[in-house]
């Protein structure tokens, strides 16, 4: 249920008892709402503390980022609800044949197999999700906060040194999963925990990495040029398509390159 999906520890317990859909190591597939709960559970068991605590103390607070894993009550008034997508009847009819079936890998990855199917818009707008800071989908912040996170990771921010050491940065930027993503298709190419943005945007270097979001956010950094990019929007696309990403990323890259 959406109530359970808001809690990383519940997700981790469910996943631990579940048989994989393919032999581990033979393929890969994106998990939009649950995947990083496994990482969170490893961190919790190794350190005795949550990812949210580590993020707050080692990343968000030191770098002054407008980006939260667990939105405090004092910041709640700034939150703007994400809106459902709008499309014409013709657009929806053309898109309908491509909607994943509820028991396909895509449907399972996006919670369409639950009863009722996961309402993505309602899920991200739930205070419980924001308050717990669910690692896969519960982050809340501004576009400037997203860009600042990637700048802090690679180049440092406001006089503070880079968050990542060169060896760690190299691991994050290296391609780890290539070929066809069994959930999202040919578009899924991944570095370590990040999307490989150098393959998504050919004007970026091969080491660029970042991640987008279901409601249309986009963020990445190119370690070679130092460009850190953050973009947010309030409205889902009814067809899960955000063509402005290409135009905005290209315009920012062109302006910075000049």
PDB file of C-alpha atoms in Angstrom, residues 1-11 33 52 123 126-135 138:
ATOM      1  CA  UNK A   1       0.000   0.000   0.000  1.00  0.00           C
ATOM      2  CA  UNK A   2       1.030   3.644  -0.352  1.00  0.00           C
ATOM      3  CA  UNK A   3       1.168   3.854   3.448  1.00  0.00           C
ATOM      4  CA  UNK A   4       3.717   1.040   3.563  1.00  0.00           C
ATOM      5  CA  UNK A   5       5.621   2.338   0.551  1.00  0.00           C
ATOM      6  CA  UNK A   6       6.405   5.533   2.441  1.00  0.00           C
ATOM      7  CA  UNK A   7       8.599   3.585   4.897  1.00  0.00           C
ATOM      8  CA  UNK A   8      11.999   2.323   3.682  1.00  0.00           C
ATOM      9  CA  UNK A   9      12.254  -0.287   6.435  1.00  0.00           C
ATOM     10  CA  UNK A  10       8.934  -1.872   5.463  1.00  0.00           C
ATOM     11  CA  UNK A  11       9.989  -1.959   1.796  1.00  0.00           C
ATOM     12  CA  UNK A  33       9.704   3.729  -5.767  1.00  0.00           C
ATOM     13  CA  UNK A  52      18.315  10.552   6.191  1.00  0.00           C
ATOM     14  CA  UNK A 123       1.824   9.486  -3.190  1.00  0.00           C
ATOM     15  CA  UNK A 126       1.416  12.813   1.052  1.00  0.00           C
ATOM     16  CA  UNK A 127       2.872  14.487   4.141  1.00  0.00           C
ATOM     17  CA  UNK A 128       3.996  11.101   5.527  1.00  0.00           C
ATOM     18  CA  UNK A 129       6.195  10.524   2.460  1.00  0.00           C
ATOM     19  CA  UNK A 130       7.753  13.974   2.762  1.00  0.00           C
ATOM     20  CA  UNK A 131       8.226  13.680   6.520  1.00  0.00           C
ATOM     21  CA  UNK A 132       9.933  10.278   6.384  1.00  0.00           C
ATOM     22  CA  UNK A 133      12.045  11.212   3.378  1.00  0.00           C
ATOM     23  CA  UNK A 134      11.626   7.849   1.671  1.00  0.00           C
ATOM     24  CA  UNK A 135      14.967   7.403  -0.108  1.00  0.00           C
ATOM     25  CA  UNK A 138      10.572  11.199  -0.796  1.00  0.00           C
TER      26      UNK A 138
END
